[in-house]
Amino acid sequence: MQRREFSLSAASMAAAATWGAAVLPTAAQAQAKAFKDGTDYLTLDKPAPTEVAAGQVEVVEFFWYSCPHCNSFEPQLDAWVKKAPKDVVLRRVPVSFRPDFEPQQRLYYVLEGMGKVDELHKKVFYAIHVEKQALNTAALVAAWAEKQGLDKAKFTEMYNSFSVSTKARKATQLQDLYKVDGVPALGVGGRYYTSGSLAQTMERALLVTDYLIGQARGKAR
């Protein structure tokens, strides 16, 4: 979903179409020869900070829980991560294009801080896109968390903590450094950026990401 589309109502967003047809994985080698800077991906003017050790390549997924395209992309990303090389580290970064995105941005970082991302990340998508819960205010987010068995007082304390505030601020700074104009989108090695708009589909964006991981390894040498 492109940034300009985020002014749409929640109802119209939920009805938005998913990304285009899948590109066959067997085409990966042929596709790599056609990947072009400025067309299929962008090289950052200034490298963005990463949070990985030397010898590792960071892949950042920029997402928004209420985005239907991010919801559709989640199973594809999971499948890709399971097959990713051992030196590749996925980092999820919730975006905040507007102030009303912040409750979900903070929700992710509270789940991360409580060690509940693996258990509840997909359930957030389900609550929004299947159960049609808004989860767009601090009160709604806290109430949902309590229903998942989390201590509401501890959740609220962490939600309002300096640590989560700092992570949310850094996430927004990172999205700006990558010049994210829509989600889902992918950053590679602090140097490259691709998305469904650039690569034509998110399936193809993952092929571009595989190619960019190789490029990032080369830059690290």
mmCIF file of C-alpha atoms in Angstrom:
data_model
loop_
_atom_site.group_PDB
_atom_site.id
_atom_site.type_symbol
_atom_site.label_atom_id
_atom_site.label_comp_id
_atom_site.label_asym_id
_atom_site.label_seq_id
_atom_site.Cartn_x
_atom_site.Cartn_y
_atom_site.Cartn_z
ATOM 1 C CA MET A 1 0.000 0.000 0.000
ATOM 2 C CA GLN A 2 1.393 3.369 -1.015
ATOM 3 C CA ARG A 3 1.807 6.163 1.489
ATOM 4 C CA ARG A 4 -0.668 8.425 -0.315
ATOM 5 C CA GLU A 5 -3.351 5.764 0.092
ATOM 6 C CA PHE A 6 -3.254 5.862 3.887
ATOM 7 C CA SER A 7 -5.857 8.641 3.873
ATOM 8 C CA LEU A 8 -8.438 6.029 2.838
ATOM 9 C CA SER A 9 -10.983 4.847 5.373
ATOM 10 C CA ALA A 10 -10.412 1.605 7.269
ATOM 11 C CA ALA A 11 -13.233 -0.005 5.316
ATOM 12 C CA SER A 12 -11.809 0.864 1.931
ATOM 13 C CA MET A 13 -8.352 -0.288 3.024
ATOM 14 C CA ALA A 14 -9.698 -3.650 4.075
ATOM 15 C CA ALA A 15 -11.230 -4.061 0.625
ATOM 16 C CA ALA A 16 -8.041 -3.149 -1.236
ATOM 17 C CA ALA A 17 -6.687 -5.710 -3.671
ATOM 18 C CA THR A 18 -3.626 -7.748 -2.847
ATOM 19 C CA TRP A 19 -0.386 -7.590 -4.824
ATOM 20 C CA GLY A 20 -0.261 -9.150 -8.283
ATOM 21 C CA ALA A 21 0.297 -12.720 -9.356
ATOM 22 C CA ALA A 22 3.291 -14.659 -8.087
ATOM 23 C CA VAL A 23 6.506 -14.949 -10.015
ATOM 24 C CA LEU A 24 7.721 -18.536 -10.152
ATOM 25 C CA PRO A 25 10.783 -19.122 -7.914
ATOM 26 C CA THR A 26 12.400 -21.039 -10.778
ATOM 27 C CA ALA A 27 12.726 -17.727 -12.576
ATOM 28 C CA ALA A 28 15.018 -16.308 -9.870
ATOM 29 C CA GLN A 29 18.263 -16.722 -11.773
ATOM 30 C CA ALA A 30 16.902 -15.158 -14.932
ATOM 31 C CA GLN A 31 15.256 -12.370 -12.953
ATOM 32 C CA ALA A 32 18.518 -11.451 -11.211
ATOM 33 C CA LYS A 33 20.076 -10.521 -14.530
ATOM 34 C CA ALA A 34 17.269 -8.045 -15.109
ATOM 35 C CA PHE A 35 17.277 -6.336 -11.696
ATOM 36 C CA LYS A 36 18.167 -2.678 -12.113
ATOM 37 C CA ASP A 37 19.007 0.047 -9.630
ATOM 38 C CA GLY A 38 16.400 2.780 -9.876
ATOM 39 C CA THR A 39 13.808 0.410 -11.329
ATOM 40 C CA ASP A 40 13.581 -2.767 -9.226
ATOM 41 C CA TYR A 41 15.349 -1.335 -6.194
ATOM 42 C CA LEU A 42 16.972 1.836 -4.930
ATOM 43 C CA THR A 43 20.432 2.370 -3.469
ATOM 44 C CA LEU A 44 20.380 4.722 -0.487
ATOM 45 C CA ASP A 45 22.309 7.974 -0.804
ATOM 46 C CA LYS A 46 23.528 7.466 2.762
ATOM 47 C CA PRO A 47 23.777 4.053 4.490
ATOM 48 C CA ALA A 48 21.202 3.439 7.213
ATOM 49 C CA PRO A 49 22.183 1.967 10.599
ATOM 50 C CA THR A 50 21.813 -1.773 11.101
ATOM 51 C CA GLU A 51 21.564 -3.926 14.225
ATOM 52 C CA VAL A 52 23.519 -7.013 13.226
ATOM 53 C CA ALA A 53 26.977 -8.371 13.912
ATOM 54 C CA ALA A 54 29.841 -8.307 11.442
ATOM 55 C CA GLY A 55 29.391 -10.956 8.770
ATOM 56 C CA GLN A 56 25.596 -10.777 8.919
ATOM 57 C CA VAL A 57 23.189 -9.105 6.492
ATOM 58 C CA GLU A 58 20.143 -7.349 7.906
ATOM 59 C CA VAL A 59 16.855 -7.427 6.012
ATOM 60 C CA VAL A 60 14.266 -4.980 7.329
ATOM 61 C CA GLU A 61 10.570 -5.492 6.733
ATOM 62 C CA PHE A 62 8.670 -2.222 7.008
ATOM 63 C CA PHE A 63 5.021 -2.930 7.819
ATOM 64 C CA TRP A 64 1.796 -1.626 9.308
ATOM 65 C CA TYR A 65 -0.614 -3.983 11.021
ATOM 66 C CA SER A 66 -3.678 -2.375 9.412
ATOM 67 C CA CYS A 67 -2.270 -2.637 5.883
ATOM 68 C CA PRO A 68 -4.048 -5.416 3.916
ATOM 69 C CA HIS A 69 -0.979 -5.927 1.731
ATOM 70 C CA CYS A 70 1.199 -6.495 4.812
ATOM 71 C CA ASN A 71 -1.331 -9.033 6.034
ATOM 72 C CA SER A 72 -1.208 -10.851 2.675
ATOM 73 C CA PHE A 73 2.594 -10.710 2.594
ATOM 74 C CA GLU A 74 3.119 -12.230 6.042
ATOM 75 C CA PRO A 75 2.903 -15.929 4.958
ATOM 76 C CA GLN A 76 5.235 -15.273 2.008
ATOM 77 C CA LEU A 77 7.768 -13.591 4.268
ATOM 78 C CA ASP A 78 7.589 -16.435 6.777
ATOM 79 C CA ALA A 79 8.300 -18.975 4.032
ATOM 80 C CA TRP A 80 11.193 -16.873 2.754
ATOM 81 C CA VAL A 81 12.745 -16.500 6.229
ATOM 82 C CA LYS A 82 12.718 -20.255 6.764
ATOM 83 C CA LYS A 83 14.840 -20.712 3.628
ATOM 84 C CA ALA A 84 17.094 -17.667 4.122
ATOM 85 C CA PRO A 85 20.863 -18.187 4.528
ATOM 86 C CA LYS A 86 22.168 -18.335 8.105
ATOM 87 C CA ASP A 87 23.923 -14.979 7.799
ATOM 88 C CA VAL A 88 20.641 -13.176 7.021
ATOM 89 C CA VAL A 89 18.793 -11.585 9.958
ATOM 90 C CA LEU A 90 15.213 -10.311 9.610
ATOM 91 C CA ARG A 91 14.243 -7.192 11.524
ATOM 92 C CA ARG A 92 10.634 -6.029 11.557
ATOM 93 C CA VAL A 93 10.041 -2.285 11.703
ATOM 94 C CA PRO A 94 6.495 -0.933 12.139
ATOM 95 C CA VAL A 95 6.022 2.335 10.281
ATOM 96 C CA SER A 96 4.292 5.492 11.440
ATOM 97 C CA PHE A 97 3.261 7.687 8.533
ATOM 98 C CA ARG A 98 0.722 9.497 10.705
ATOM 99 C CA PRO A 99 0.239 9.978 14.468
ATOM 100 C CA ASP A 100 -2.616 7.433 14.509
ATOM 101 C CA PHE A 101 -0.176 4.711 13.378
ATOM 102 C CA GLU A 102 1.743 5.002 16.649
ATOM 103 C CA PRO A 103 -0.469 2.752 18.842
ATOM 104 C CA GLN A 104 0.211 -0.230 16.575
ATOM 105 C CA GLN A 105 3.871 0.729 16.309
ATOM 106 C CA ARG A 106 4.123 0.709 20.099
ATOM 107 C CA LEU A 107 2.111 -2.519 20.273
ATOM 108 C CA TYR A 108 4.767 -4.317 18.240
ATOM 109 C CA TYR A 109 7.590 -3.079 20.467
ATOM 110 C CA VAL A 110 5.721 -4.052 23.641
ATOM 111 C CA LEU A 111 5.208 -7.563 22.232
ATOM 112 C CA GLU A 112 8.904 -7.633 21.385
ATOM 113 C CA GLY A 113 9.866 -6.461 24.867
ATOM 114 C CA MET A 114 7.656 -9.088 26.483
ATOM 115 C CA GLY A 115 8.964 -11.852 24.248
ATOM 116 C CA LYS A 116 5.538 -12.340 22.656
ATOM 117 C CA VAL A 117 6.157 -11.548 18.974
ATOM 118 C CA ASP A 118 6.294 -15.190 17.882
ATOM 119 C CA GLU A 119 3.072 -15.929 19.757
ATOM 120 C CA LEU A 120 1.001 -12.838 18.992
ATOM 121 C CA HIS A 121 2.331 -11.070 15.869
ATOM 122 C CA LYS A 122 0.064 -13.008 13.492
ATOM 123 C CA LYS A 123 -2.836 -12.693 15.922
ATOM 124 C CA VAL A 124 -2.671 -8.896 15.608
ATOM 125 C CA PHE A 125 -3.122 -9.199 11.843
ATOM 126 C CA TYR A 126 -5.976 -11.663 12.396
ATOM 127 C CA ALA A 127 -7.718 -9.389 14.878
ATOM 128 C CA ILE A 128 -7.616 -6.455 12.459
ATOM 129 C CA HIS A 129 -8.253 -8.114 9.096
ATOM 130 C CA VAL A 130 -10.489 -11.038 10.031
ATOM 131 C CA GLU A 131 -12.181 -9.988 13.266
ATOM 132 C CA LYS A 132 -12.303 -6.350 12.045
ATOM 133 C CA GLN A 133 -10.980 -4.856 15.283
ATOM 134 C CA ALA A 134 -9.610 -1.327 14.913
ATOM 135 C CA LEU A 135 -6.717 -1.511 17.419
ATOM 136 C CA ASN A 136 -5.864 2.095 16.629
ATOM 137 C CA THR A 137 -5.791 3.647 20.101
ATOM 138 C CA ALA A 138 -3.802 2.927 23.236
ATOM 139 C CA ALA A 139 -6.971 1.810 25.050
ATOM 140 C CA LEU A 140 -8.032 -0.621 22.298
ATOM 141 C CA VAL A 141 -4.521 -2.047 22.030
ATOM 142 C CA ALA A 142 -4.288 -2.582 25.797
ATOM 143 C CA ALA A 143 -7.724 -4.196 25.950
ATOM 144 C CA TRP A 144 -6.788 -6.579 23.133
ATOM 145 C CA ALA A 145 -3.507 -7.479 24.849
ATOM 146 C CA GLU A 146 -5.362 -8.282 28.069
ATOM 147 C CA LYS A 147 -7.663 -10.659 26.169
ATOM 148 C CA GLN A 148 -4.545 -12.474 24.929
ATOM 149 C CA GLY A 149 -3.573 -13.191 28.518
ATOM 150 C CA LEU A 150 -1.093 -10.371 29.026
ATOM 151 C CA ASP A 151 -1.060 -8.432 32.281
ATOM 152 C CA LYS A 152 -2.757 -5.151 31.386
ATOM 153 C CA ALA A 153 -0.849 -3.076 33.956
ATOM 154 C CA LYS A 154 2.523 -4.401 32.786
ATOM 155 C CA PHE A 155 1.528 -3.953 29.151
ATOM 156 C CA THR A 156 0.446 -0.350 29.729
ATOM 157 C CA GLU A 157 3.591 0.425 31.715
ATOM 158 C CA MET A 158 5.800 -0.876 28.912
ATOM 159 C CA TYR A 159 3.632 0.809 26.248
ATOM 160 C CA ASN A 160 4.331 4.174 27.885
ATOM 161 C CA SER A 161 7.961 3.409 28.770
ATOM 162 C CA PHE A 162 11.008 5.327 27.630
ATOM 163 C CA SER A 163 12.337 2.181 25.969
ATOM 164 C CA VAL A 164 9.297 1.696 23.734
ATOM 165 C CA SER A 165 9.112 5.421 22.998
ATOM 166 C CA THR A 166 12.751 5.335 21.892
ATOM 167 C CA LYS A 167 12.211 2.285 19.681
ATOM 168 C CA ALA A 168 9.170 3.882 18.057
ATOM 169 C CA ARG A 169 11.111 7.086 17.397
ATOM 170 C CA LYS A 170 14.046 5.167 15.898
ATOM 171 C CA ALA A 171 11.674 3.133 13.739
ATOM 172 C CA THR A 172 10.233 6.316 12.267
ATOM 173 C CA GLN A 173 13.728 7.695 11.714
ATOM 174 C CA LEU A 174 14.733 4.485 9.927
ATOM 175 C CA GLN A 175 11.679 4.566 7.666
ATOM 176 C CA ASP A 176 12.663 8.115 6.722
ATOM 177 C CA LEU A 177 16.285 7.121 6.035
ATOM 178 C CA TYR A 178 15.059 4.367 3.707
ATOM 179 C CA LYS A 179 12.530 6.824 2.216
ATOM 180 C CA VAL A 180 9.734 4.303 2.665
ATOM 181 C CA ASP A 181 6.760 5.408 0.562
ATOM 182 C CA GLY A 182 4.486 2.418 1.147
ATOM 183 C CA VAL A 183 4.289 -0.945 2.866
ATOM 184 C CA PRO A 184 5.187 -3.727 2.874
ATOM 185 C CA ALA A 185 8.708 -2.808 1.856
ATOM 186 C CA LEU A 186 12.168 -4.280 2.379
ATOM 187 C CA GLY A 187 15.516 -2.757 3.287
ATOM 188 C CA VAL A 188 18.724 -4.715 2.774
ATOM 189 C CA GLY A 189 22.034 -4.222 4.543
ATOM 190 C CA GLY A 190 21.373 -0.568 5.309
ATOM 191 C CA ARG A 191 22.047 0.168 1.640
ATOM 192 C CA TYR A 192 19.175 -0.986 -0.554
ATOM 193 C CA TYR A 193 15.391 -0.634 -0.688
ATOM 194 C CA THR A 194 12.740 -2.501 -2.644
ATOM 195 C CA SER A 195 8.970 -2.881 -2.523
ATOM 196 C CA GLY A 196 5.995 -4.243 -4.424
ATOM 197 C CA SER A 197 5.747 -0.977 -6.351
ATOM 198 C CA LEU A 198 9.376 -1.091 -7.483
ATOM 199 C CA ALA A 199 9.617 -4.842 -8.112
ATOM 200 C CA GLN A 200 6.027 -5.101 -9.441
ATOM 201 C CA THR A 201 4.954 -7.709 -6.871
ATOM 202 C CA MET A 202 6.089 -8.645 -3.390
ATOM 203 C CA GLU A 203 6.958 -12.130 -4.661
ATOM 204 C CA ARG A 204 9.391 -10.522 -7.075
ATOM 205 C CA ALA A 205 10.564 -8.127 -4.348
ATOM 206 C CA LEU A 206 11.776 -11.169 -2.418
ATOM 207 C CA LEU A 207 13.777 -12.275 -5.464
ATOM 208 C CA VAL A 208 15.244 -8.782 -5.652
ATOM 209 C CA THR A 209 16.048 -9.045 -1.943
ATOM 210 C CA ASP A 210 17.933 -12.304 -2.524
ATOM 211 C CA TYR A 211 19.988 -10.509 -5.167
ATOM 212 C CA LEU A 212 20.589 -7.492 -2.908
ATOM 213 C CA ILE A 213 21.768 -9.722 -0.061
ATOM 214 C CA GLY A 214 24.576 -10.835 -2.370
ATOM 215 C CA GLN A 215 25.332 -7.222 -3.210
ATOM 216 C CA ALA A 216 25.417 -6.300 0.489
ATOM 217 C CA ARG A 217 27.839 -9.147 1.221
ATOM 218 C CA GLY A 218 30.129 -7.799 -1.467
ATOM 219 C CA LYS A 219 30.058 -4.304 0.033
ATOM 220 C CA ALA A 220 30.945 -5.711 3.457
ATOM 221 C CA ARG A 221 34.193 -7.264 2.223
#
